């Protein structure tokens, strides 16, 4: 039996992917740019075994068996990697042997955070390791067919998914813009918001947007091409000010498109909007753009902030969004910040103004994940396996 275990990171888009020109091949209507997060705090982990006695392809997700062969996206990933293996002459594992796959996220899926990107990236990366094929752009085109945003999780640092123009999607691939070492003090705070509403899944929401939004084509054709160039330059120059402005504007435009969809898709809630107001008030109080927000298809906020500004931003968040769980590792997860919650951090006087502290109820944030820019997927040693004799442990 051949067994391989790998982990893959989450990525959060700065320029959003929203809208497909081909549903089946998952070809987007515009380029997107993301930052890969450190896998220490959030990652998907996948083990794949292949053996001649396995009767069917099977998969367990977070311990529960899921249908595999009826799932077109999973099968397209498996077939895609096998096709590359044939083209590469890789014969490490016979291609007609069935596979057993176990996959887990090390963060709660209930948090509504990008789990499909890490999951499909991990699946495709682990298959590539199993069959012994290289990690390259062709492989990102396979991950893309699992979930669009997954293609960006095959690389670390900042990554651009090029929409491509070809009908077969072979040029719709992800490329690294810069490695994580280029901007190592880039940190992220994910504010997990309490929310129980049922939201339209991304795949459906973007489908409806393409057919009903009058604004989405303008975004894809005019706004995004300019923004991707400007953001790439801001990243290359480590220009946080431009980076922050473009990121916030693109998040706002994505949610404007969601509202322009008919019937509308509402992903942000009142707490999300008060976080937006908070970030703008905070930046004004400190006199420069030190924090940037972005929201995916849900109410949680991802805040980008440089490492040296994290303690002050966290202290301000604590002032504006008080929480009974502070100080605790349950509330601030991931990278710990000394003295968080002790109110030792000196805040500019403007931050204590009544304006800044809109009246907010307590405990509107469930918890905060503090992480930073990270690497792409990696293979783990055999003692990390999620399968024993082909069955989940
Ligand atoms: C808002 O990649 O989950 O996170 O390709 O249909 O699986 P499918 O969609 P998915 O959409 C992600 C949308 C987003 C923006 C982004 O990550 O770029």
XYZ file of C-alpha atoms and ligand atoms in Angstrom:
411
model
C 0.000 0.000 0.000
C 1.235 3.504 -0.812
C 0.259 6.252 1.641
C 1.009 9.990 1.618
C -0.048 12.724 4.096
C 0.115 16.467 3.385
C -1.178 19.805 4.665
C -2.354 22.800 2.623
C -3.029 26.388 3.714
C -6.050 28.673 3.520
C -5.870 31.715 1.251
C -7.874 34.929 1.505
C -8.537 36.958 -1.634
C -7.624 40.645 -1.792
C -9.015 40.998 -5.318
C -12.022 38.710 -5.316
C -12.896 35.928 -7.713
C -16.650 36.193 -8.286
C -18.290 34.881 -11.446
C -17.509 32.082 -13.903
C -17.409 32.038 -17.699
C -17.492 28.215 -17.670
C -19.244 26.430 -14.791
C -17.924 22.961 -15.458
C -14.246 23.814 -15.920
C -14.492 26.583 -13.275
C -13.126 29.389 -15.447
C -13.483 32.840 -13.855
C -14.518 36.103 -15.494
C -11.627 37.980 -13.845
C -8.173 37.540 -12.325
C -7.881 37.427 -8.536
C -5.049 37.925 -6.025
C -4.790 36.334 -2.591
C -2.518 35.967 0.393
C -1.739 32.486 1.692
C -2.071 32.124 5.464
C 0.335 30.286 7.730
C -0.679 26.626 8.051
C 0.185 26.581 11.784
C -3.102 28.283 12.596
C -5.347 27.046 9.801
C -4.881 24.200 7.339
C -6.428 21.166 5.711
C -4.701 17.825 6.255
C -5.174 14.910 3.868
C -3.968 11.309 3.782
C -4.333 9.216 0.624
C -3.692 5.481 0.404
C -3.752 3.447 -2.777
C -3.742 -0.357 -2.923
C -4.671 -3.012 -5.436
C -7.220 -4.611 -3.098
C -9.316 -1.436 -2.599
C -12.711 -2.004 -4.252
C -13.853 1.611 -4.650
C -12.594 5.162 -4.314
C -13.720 6.320 -0.850
C -13.404 9.520 1.133
C -13.849 10.615 4.771
C -14.214 14.309 5.517
C -13.693 15.327 9.160
C -14.348 11.681 10.096
C -17.608 11.245 8.116
C -17.695 9.200 4.929
C -18.823 11.257 1.912
C -19.861 10.125 -1.560
C -16.880 10.231 -3.872
C -17.510 8.745 -7.287
C -20.775 10.719 -7.708
C -18.994 13.975 -6.841
C -17.974 15.510 -10.181
C -15.518 17.989 -8.617
C -13.646 15.301 -6.662
C -13.519 12.992 -9.674
C -12.231 15.780 -11.906
C -9.353 16.360 -9.465
C -8.500 12.644 -9.325
C -8.715 12.226 -13.106
C -6.799 15.463 -13.685
C -3.846 14.400 -11.532
C -3.833 10.919 -13.086
C -3.762 12.474 -16.567
C -0.725 14.548 -15.569
C 0.879 11.406 -14.125
C 0.483 9.624 -17.474
C 1.881 12.643 -19.328
C 4.844 12.732 -16.919
C 5.487 8.999 -17.251
C 5.109 8.730 -13.466
C 4.598 5.110 -12.524
C 5.107 5.283 -8.771
C 1.620 3.928 -8.039
C -0.482 1.989 -10.617
C -3.172 4.326 -11.898
C -5.893 1.672 -11.870
C -5.584 1.122 -8.102
C -8.433 2.776 -6.165
C -7.744 5.432 -3.526
C -8.932 5.959 0.047
C -8.812 9.578 1.199
C -9.202 11.075 4.671
C -9.233 14.838 5.108
C -9.592 17.154 8.106
C -9.476 20.872 8.782
C -7.637 22.031 11.899
C -10.105 24.923 12.266
C -13.874 24.803 12.823
C -15.736 24.616 9.501
C -18.634 26.213 11.369
C -16.617 29.435 11.454
C -17.590 29.823 7.791
C -13.983 30.309 6.740
C -12.574 29.336 3.369
C -12.326 25.605 3.929
C -12.953 24.397 0.363
C -9.856 26.175 -0.977
C -7.523 24.485 1.521
C -9.370 21.162 1.167
C -9.172 20.857 -2.625
C -5.618 22.217 -2.725
C -4.634 19.565 -0.191
C -6.388 16.810 -2.148
C -4.641 17.713 -5.400
C -1.245 18.276 -3.770
C -1.417 14.934 -1.922
C -2.435 13.108 -5.126
C 0.522 14.746 -6.910
C 2.875 13.480 -4.179
C 1.317 10.013 -4.306
C 1.829 9.677 -8.062
C 5.173 11.472 -7.975
C 4.421 14.413 -10.254
C 5.789 17.971 -9.935
C 3.948 20.897 -8.345
C 3.521 23.385 -11.168
C 0.985 25.600 -12.926
C -0.653 22.639 -14.658
C -1.460 21.265 -11.226
C -3.101 24.548 -10.204
C -5.444 24.110 -13.201
C -6.494 20.754 -11.729
C -7.067 22.218 -8.231
C -9.134 24.979 -9.862
C -11.586 22.329 -11.032
C -12.229 21.288 -7.428
C -12.988 24.813 -6.253
C -11.817 27.937 -8.058
C -10.097 29.557 -5.100
C -8.207 26.284 -4.363
C -5.734 26.916 -7.197
C -4.288 29.835 -5.195
C -3.573 27.634 -2.128
C -0.909 25.625 -3.994
C 1.568 28.458 -3.470
C 2.675 30.491 -0.472
C 2.982 34.274 -0.211
C 0.873 36.373 -2.583
C -0.683 34.523 -5.486
C -2.466 35.605 -8.650
C -4.984 33.428 -10.435
C -4.883 34.395 -14.107
C -8.348 34.004 -15.596
C -6.918 32.984 -18.975
C -8.666 33.256 -22.356
C -8.615 29.694 -23.731
C -11.815 27.633 -23.824
C -10.120 24.509 -22.436
C -8.915 26.443 -19.360
C -5.284 25.395 -19.762
C -4.149 29.009 -19.265
C -6.392 29.584 -16.224
C -3.650 28.978 -13.669
C -2.265 30.387 -10.434
C 1.215 31.932 -10.214
C 3.112 33.180 -7.210
C 3.490 36.987 -7.143
C 6.040 37.005 -4.300
C 7.131 34.441 -1.700
C 6.184 34.853 1.989
C 9.701 36.157 2.819
C 9.057 39.217 0.666
C 6.678 40.698 3.271
C 7.257 38.593 6.401
C 5.677 41.068 8.838
C 2.300 40.843 7.078
C -0.201 39.589 9.677
C -3.907 38.879 9.635
C -6.586 38.974 12.320
C -9.728 37.034 11.519
C -12.645 38.361 13.520
C -15.136 35.506 13.750
C -18.591 36.998 14.097
C -21.606 35.358 15.730
C -24.137 34.647 13.014
C -26.617 31.877 12.352
C -28.234 33.019 9.101
C -28.229 30.672 6.153
C -26.325 32.230 3.291
C -26.283 31.514 -0.442
C -23.248 29.293 -1.167
C -20.484 30.965 -3.262
C -21.052 28.772 -6.312
C -24.769 29.688 -6.461
C -24.260 33.326 -5.483
C -21.745 33.993 -8.241
C -23.863 32.126 -10.792
C -26.827 34.352 -9.982
C -24.593 37.454 -10.060
C -23.337 36.682 -13.584
C -26.886 36.321 -14.898
C -28.554 39.210 -13.045
C -26.044 41.859 -11.932
C -25.709 44.846 -14.244
C -22.470 45.863 -12.541
C -20.483 42.627 -12.635
C -19.276 42.926 -16.249
C -17.978 46.443 -15.598
C -16.102 45.093 -12.598
C -14.583 42.191 -14.565
C -13.678 44.180 -17.665
C -12.706 47.594 -16.326
C -12.113 47.655 -12.570
C -10.303 44.383 -11.844
C -7.674 44.586 -14.644
C -6.539 47.968 -13.293
C -6.720 46.867 -9.666
C -4.709 43.677 -10.136
C -1.865 45.704 -11.652
C -2.006 48.320 -8.893
C -2.149 45.715 -6.139
C 0.734 43.715 -7.637
C 2.825 46.873 -7.614
C 1.806 47.724 -4.031
C 2.832 44.209 -2.945
C 6.137 44.412 -4.787
C 6.907 47.788 -3.178
C 5.575 46.662 0.237
C 3.391 49.773 0.087
C 0.867 49.047 2.867
C -1.105 52.235 2.244
C -1.992 51.356 -1.367
C -2.375 47.690 -0.453
C -4.937 48.599 2.217
C -6.943 50.962 0.043
C -7.213 48.552 -2.912
C -8.090 45.629 -0.623
C -10.894 47.480 1.169
C -12.311 48.905 -2.064
C -12.356 45.484 -3.681
C -14.125 43.887 -0.733
C -16.718 46.661 -0.826
C -17.218 46.235 -4.555
C -17.639 42.480 -4.259
C -20.411 42.992 -1.672
C -21.974 45.710 -3.852
C -22.148 43.155 -6.690
C -23.690 40.649 -4.275
C -26.379 43.236 -3.446
C -26.823 44.061 -7.134
C -27.651 40.378 -7.685
C -31.365 39.649 -8.060
C -32.625 38.430 -5.615
C -29.732 39.956 -3.640
C -27.101 37.977 -1.738
C -26.408 39.468 1.680
C -23.213 38.147 3.218
C -22.198 40.855 5.693
C -24.288 41.529 8.809
C -24.580 44.503 11.193
C -21.452 43.473 13.082
C -19.511 43.218 9.792
C -20.576 46.763 8.937
C -19.578 48.046 12.355
C -16.148 46.451 11.834
C -15.853 48.388 8.551
C -16.701 51.626 10.374
C -14.281 50.737 13.141
C -11.368 50.176 10.714
C -11.959 53.505 8.977
C -12.236 55.333 12.321
C -9.112 53.561 13.596
C -7.068 54.496 10.516
C -8.197 58.084 10.851
C -7.300 58.187 14.530
C -3.797 56.799 13.978
C -3.308 59.103 10.982
C -2.529 56.486 8.297
C -3.898 53.252 6.865
C -2.654 50.683 9.380
C -5.476 48.180 9.040
C -7.397 46.868 6.031
C -10.508 44.699 5.995
C -11.807 42.164 3.553
C -14.959 40.014 3.752
C -15.645 36.822 1.779
C -19.082 35.288 1.311
C -19.904 35.529 5.015
C -19.911 37.992 7.928
C -16.374 37.341 9.289
C -13.779 40.059 8.855
C -10.181 39.438 7.788
C -8.006 42.344 8.878
C -4.561 42.844 7.375
C -2.065 44.611 9.627
C 1.726 44.774 9.907
C 3.215 42.873 12.840
C 4.413 46.017 14.646
C 0.863 47.432 14.634
C -0.896 44.291 15.895
C -0.830 45.089 19.673
C -2.357 48.538 19.174
C -5.011 47.313 16.753
C -5.944 44.460 19.094
C -6.234 46.853 22.034
C -8.526 49.090 19.975
C -10.644 46.093 18.907
C -10.935 45.166 22.562
C -12.120 48.672 23.398
C -14.659 48.793 20.569
C -15.835 45.164 20.723
C -15.506 44.121 24.374
C -15.615 40.419 25.087
C -15.944 38.481 28.345
C -13.517 35.814 27.154
C -10.549 38.212 27.265
C -7.819 37.430 28.159
C -7.800 33.789 27.085
C -6.303 31.529 24.446
C -9.850 30.549 23.591
C -10.577 34.112 22.486
C -7.268 35.083 20.854
C -6.232 31.974 18.930
C -3.011 31.453 17.007
C -0.070 33.798 17.495
C -0.215 35.154 21.045
C 0.351 38.824 21.876
C 1.918 39.627 25.268
C -0.363 41.597 27.610
C -3.382 41.330 25.330
C -6.433 42.376 27.324
C -4.414 43.997 30.124
C -5.117 47.512 28.764
C -1.414 48.337 28.922
C -1.310 49.338 25.289
C -1.250 53.129 24.851
C -3.967 54.187 22.450
C -4.094 57.576 20.715
C -6.559 59.808 22.602
C -8.835 59.982 19.555
C -9.512 56.275 19.939
C -11.351 56.889 23.190
C -13.720 59.408 21.580
C -17.413 58.706 21.774
C -17.547 58.704 17.969
C -15.062 55.937 17.732
C -16.795 53.903 20.366
C -20.237 53.607 18.823
C -22.559 51.962 21.265
C -21.912 48.249 20.880
C -23.214 45.285 22.746
C -20.742 42.895 24.301
C -19.548 39.592 22.862
C -20.442 40.210 19.222
C -17.152 38.551 18.240
C -16.911 34.798 18.878
C -13.130 34.754 18.743
C -10.121 36.137 16.889
C -7.556 34.107 14.935
C -4.159 35.784 14.701
C -1.980 34.447 11.907
C 0.444 35.640 9.250
C 1.564 35.111 5.689
C 2.617 31.523 5.018
C 4.016 28.865 2.697
C 2.288 26.563 0.259
C 1.398 22.899 0.979
C 3.898 20.399 2.353
C 4.241 16.675 2.893
C 4.272 15.284 6.443
C 5.977 12.177 7.826
C 4.080 8.864 7.929
C 3.309 9.099 11.661
C 0.832 11.918 10.829
C -1.348 9.600 8.750
C -5.143 9.886 9.068
C -5.538 6.331 7.683
C -4.442 2.976 9.083
C -4.712 0.035 6.680
C -6.744 2.311 4.463
C -9.365 3.212 7.095
C -9.676 6.416 9.167
C -8.031 6.380 12.594
C -15.720 35.100 -2.064
O -13.769 29.113 -4.863
O -15.549 28.755 -3.107
O -14.061 33.512 -1.444
O -15.220 27.927 -7.560
O -17.653 27.753 -7.067
O -15.997 26.512 -5.650
P -16.268 27.745 -6.494
O -16.191 28.999 -5.525
P -15.149 29.383 -4.398
O -15.419 30.964 -4.315
C -14.656 31.814 -3.512
C -15.238 33.169 -3.519
C -14.629 34.163 -2.548
C -13.598 35.035 -3.257
C -12.231 34.431 -3.525
O -11.777 33.553 -2.774
O -11.600 34.905 -4.483
